[in-house]
PDB file of C-alpha atoms in Angstrom:
ATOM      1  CA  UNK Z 127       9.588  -4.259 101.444  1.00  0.00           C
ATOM      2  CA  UNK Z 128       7.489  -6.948  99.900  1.00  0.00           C
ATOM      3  CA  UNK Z 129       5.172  -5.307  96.870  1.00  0.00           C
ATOM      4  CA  UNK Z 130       1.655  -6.048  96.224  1.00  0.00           C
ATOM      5  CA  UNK Z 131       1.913  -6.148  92.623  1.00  0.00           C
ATOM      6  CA  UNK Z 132       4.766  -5.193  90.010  1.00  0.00           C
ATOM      7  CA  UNK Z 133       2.270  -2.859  88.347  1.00  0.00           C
ATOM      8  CA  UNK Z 134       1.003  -0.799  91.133  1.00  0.00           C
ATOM      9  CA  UNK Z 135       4.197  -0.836  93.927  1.00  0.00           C
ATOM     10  CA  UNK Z 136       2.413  -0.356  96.536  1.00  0.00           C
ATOM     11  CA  UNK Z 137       3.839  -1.805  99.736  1.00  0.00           C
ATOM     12  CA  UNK Z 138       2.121  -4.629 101.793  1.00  0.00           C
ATOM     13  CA  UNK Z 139       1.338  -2.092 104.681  1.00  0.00           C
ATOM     14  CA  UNK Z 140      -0.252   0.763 102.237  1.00  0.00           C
ATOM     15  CA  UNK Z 141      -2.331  -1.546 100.406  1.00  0.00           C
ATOM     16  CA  UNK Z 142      -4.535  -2.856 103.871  1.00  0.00           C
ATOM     17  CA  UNK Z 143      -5.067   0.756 104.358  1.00  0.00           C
ATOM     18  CA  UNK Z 144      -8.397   2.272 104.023  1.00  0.00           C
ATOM     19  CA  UNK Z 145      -7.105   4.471 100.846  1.00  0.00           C
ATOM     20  CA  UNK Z 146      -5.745   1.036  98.721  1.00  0.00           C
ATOM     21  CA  UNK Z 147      -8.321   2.068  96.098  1.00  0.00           C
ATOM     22  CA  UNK Z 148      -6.533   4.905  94.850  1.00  0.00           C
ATOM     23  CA  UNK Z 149      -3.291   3.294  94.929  1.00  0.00           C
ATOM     24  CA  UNK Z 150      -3.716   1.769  91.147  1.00  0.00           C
ATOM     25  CA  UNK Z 151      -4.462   5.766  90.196  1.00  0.00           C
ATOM     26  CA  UNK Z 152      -0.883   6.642  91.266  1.00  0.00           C
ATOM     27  CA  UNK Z 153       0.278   7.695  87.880  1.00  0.00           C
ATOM     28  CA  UNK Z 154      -2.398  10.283  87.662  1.00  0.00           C
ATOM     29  CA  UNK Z 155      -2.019  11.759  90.711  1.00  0.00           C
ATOM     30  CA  UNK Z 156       1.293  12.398  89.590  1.00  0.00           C
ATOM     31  CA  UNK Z 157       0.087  14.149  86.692  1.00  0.00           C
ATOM     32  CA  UNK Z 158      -2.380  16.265  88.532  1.00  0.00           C
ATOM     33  CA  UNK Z 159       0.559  17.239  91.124  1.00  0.00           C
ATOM     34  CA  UNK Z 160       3.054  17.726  87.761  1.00  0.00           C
ATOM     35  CA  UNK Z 161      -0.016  20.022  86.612  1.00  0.00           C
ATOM     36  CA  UNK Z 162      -0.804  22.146  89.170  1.00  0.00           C
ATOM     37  CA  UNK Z 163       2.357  24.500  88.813  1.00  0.00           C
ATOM     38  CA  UNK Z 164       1.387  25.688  84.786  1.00  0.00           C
ATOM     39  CA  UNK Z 165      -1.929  26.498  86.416  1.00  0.00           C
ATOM     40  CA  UNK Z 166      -0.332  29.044  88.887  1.00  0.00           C
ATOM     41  CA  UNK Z 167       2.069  30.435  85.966  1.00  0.00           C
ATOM     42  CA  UNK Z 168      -0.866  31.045  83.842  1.00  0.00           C
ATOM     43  CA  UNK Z 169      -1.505  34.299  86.067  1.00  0.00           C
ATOM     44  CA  UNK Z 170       1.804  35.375  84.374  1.00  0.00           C
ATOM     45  CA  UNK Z 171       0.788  34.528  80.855  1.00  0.00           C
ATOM     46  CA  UNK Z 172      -0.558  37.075  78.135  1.00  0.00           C
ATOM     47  CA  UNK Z 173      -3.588  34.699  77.947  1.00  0.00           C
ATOM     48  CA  UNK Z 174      -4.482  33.852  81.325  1.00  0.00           C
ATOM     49  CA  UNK Z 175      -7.976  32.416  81.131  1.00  0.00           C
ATOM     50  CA  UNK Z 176      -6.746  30.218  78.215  1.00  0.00           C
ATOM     51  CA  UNK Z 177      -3.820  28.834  79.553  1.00  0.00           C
ATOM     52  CA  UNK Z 178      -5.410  28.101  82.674  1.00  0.00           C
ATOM     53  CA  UNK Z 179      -8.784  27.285  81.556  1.00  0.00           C
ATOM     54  CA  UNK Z 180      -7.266  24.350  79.561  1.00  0.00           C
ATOM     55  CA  UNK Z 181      -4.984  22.705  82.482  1.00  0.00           C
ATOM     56  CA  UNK Z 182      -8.052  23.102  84.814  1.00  0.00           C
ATOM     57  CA  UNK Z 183     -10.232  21.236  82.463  1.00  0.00           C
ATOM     58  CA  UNK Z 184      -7.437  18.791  81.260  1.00  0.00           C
ATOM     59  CA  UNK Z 185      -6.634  17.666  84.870  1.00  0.00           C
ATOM     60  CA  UNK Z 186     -10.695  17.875  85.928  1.00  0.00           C
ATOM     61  CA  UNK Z 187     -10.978  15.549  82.939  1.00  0.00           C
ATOM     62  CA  UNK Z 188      -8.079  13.408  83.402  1.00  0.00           C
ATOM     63  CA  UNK Z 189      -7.540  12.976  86.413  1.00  0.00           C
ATOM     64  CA  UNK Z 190     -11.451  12.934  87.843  1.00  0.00           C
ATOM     65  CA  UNK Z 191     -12.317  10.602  84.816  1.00  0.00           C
ATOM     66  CA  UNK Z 192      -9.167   8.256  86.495  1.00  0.00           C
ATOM     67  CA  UNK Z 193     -10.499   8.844  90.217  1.00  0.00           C
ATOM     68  CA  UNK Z 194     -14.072   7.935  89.129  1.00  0.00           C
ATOM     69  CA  UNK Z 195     -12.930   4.460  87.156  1.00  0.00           C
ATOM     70  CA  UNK Z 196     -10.872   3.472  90.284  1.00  0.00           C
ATOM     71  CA  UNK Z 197     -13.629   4.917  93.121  1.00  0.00           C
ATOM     72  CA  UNK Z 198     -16.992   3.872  91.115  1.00  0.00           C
ATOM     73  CA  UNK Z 199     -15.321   0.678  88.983  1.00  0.00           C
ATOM     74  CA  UNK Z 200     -16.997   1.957  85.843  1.00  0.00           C
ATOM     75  CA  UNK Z 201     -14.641   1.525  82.704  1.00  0.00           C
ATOM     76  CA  UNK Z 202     -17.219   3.029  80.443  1.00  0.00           C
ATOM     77  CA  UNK Z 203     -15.631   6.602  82.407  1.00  0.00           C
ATOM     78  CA  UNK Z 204     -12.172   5.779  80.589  1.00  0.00           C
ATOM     79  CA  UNK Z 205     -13.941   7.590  77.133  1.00  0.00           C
ATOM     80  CA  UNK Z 206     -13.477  10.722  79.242  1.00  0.00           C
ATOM     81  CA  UNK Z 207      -9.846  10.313  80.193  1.00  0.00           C
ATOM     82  CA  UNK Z 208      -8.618  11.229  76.536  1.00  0.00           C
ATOM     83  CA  UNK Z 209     -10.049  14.390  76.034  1.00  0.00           C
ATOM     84  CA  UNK Z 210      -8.262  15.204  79.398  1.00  0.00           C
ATOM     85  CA  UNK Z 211      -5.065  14.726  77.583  1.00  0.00           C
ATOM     86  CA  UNK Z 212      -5.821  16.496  74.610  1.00  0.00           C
ATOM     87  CA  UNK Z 213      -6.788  19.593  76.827  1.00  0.00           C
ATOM     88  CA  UNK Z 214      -3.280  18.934  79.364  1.00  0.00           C
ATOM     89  CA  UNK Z 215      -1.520  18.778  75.453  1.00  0.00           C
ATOM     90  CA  UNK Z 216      -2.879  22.171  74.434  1.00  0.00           C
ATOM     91  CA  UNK Z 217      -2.234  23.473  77.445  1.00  0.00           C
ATOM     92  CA  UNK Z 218       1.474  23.473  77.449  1.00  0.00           C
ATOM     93  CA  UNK Z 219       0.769  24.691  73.596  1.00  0.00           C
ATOM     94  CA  UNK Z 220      -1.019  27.589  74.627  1.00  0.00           C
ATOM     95  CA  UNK Z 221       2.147  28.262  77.608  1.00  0.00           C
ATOM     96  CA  UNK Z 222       4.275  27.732  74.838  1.00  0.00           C
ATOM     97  CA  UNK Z 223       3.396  30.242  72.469  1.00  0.00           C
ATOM     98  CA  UNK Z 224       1.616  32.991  75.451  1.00  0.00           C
ATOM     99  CA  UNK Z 225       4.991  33.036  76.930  1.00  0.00           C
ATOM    100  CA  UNK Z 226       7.138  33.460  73.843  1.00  0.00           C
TER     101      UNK Z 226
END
């Protein structure tokens, strides 16, 4: 099929859809799907609220700082979208060493 842009790949037919403004937020949607599953393991960590606490907040941040820049076209948001990360990156620190 013929692509809208090389950066995005959305397909002609998605992209005249009601929903093209998410399309450029693809990435982080993956990320919030990718992030969802340490969320339901951190139930079987020795640290739950921890564990959990930090993916909920990382993906709130990151991916809701991401949604709002695409949704609300405010770049200024994009300040947010690191601290996000930093939370997603402990996260998997605090699996790490909760399930060792």
């Amino acid at each position: 099929p013929q692509w809208t842009s090389s950066r995005t790949r959305v397909p002609d037919t998605l992209a005249s859809s009601p929903f093209s403004p998410l399309f450029p937020s693809l990435i982080q949607a993956n990320y919030q799907l990718l992030h969802t599953v340490p969320i339901l393991l951190a139930a079987k960590t020795r640290r739950p609220n921890l564990v959990g606490g930090l993916f909920a907040g990382g993906v709130l941040l990151f991916s809701g700082s991401i949604y709002a820049m695409v949704l609300l076209d405010q770049r200024k948001l994009g300040m947010i979208t690191p601290v996000g990360g930093t939370a997603l990156i402990a996260g998997w620190l605090a699996l790490a060493s909760c399930v060792v």
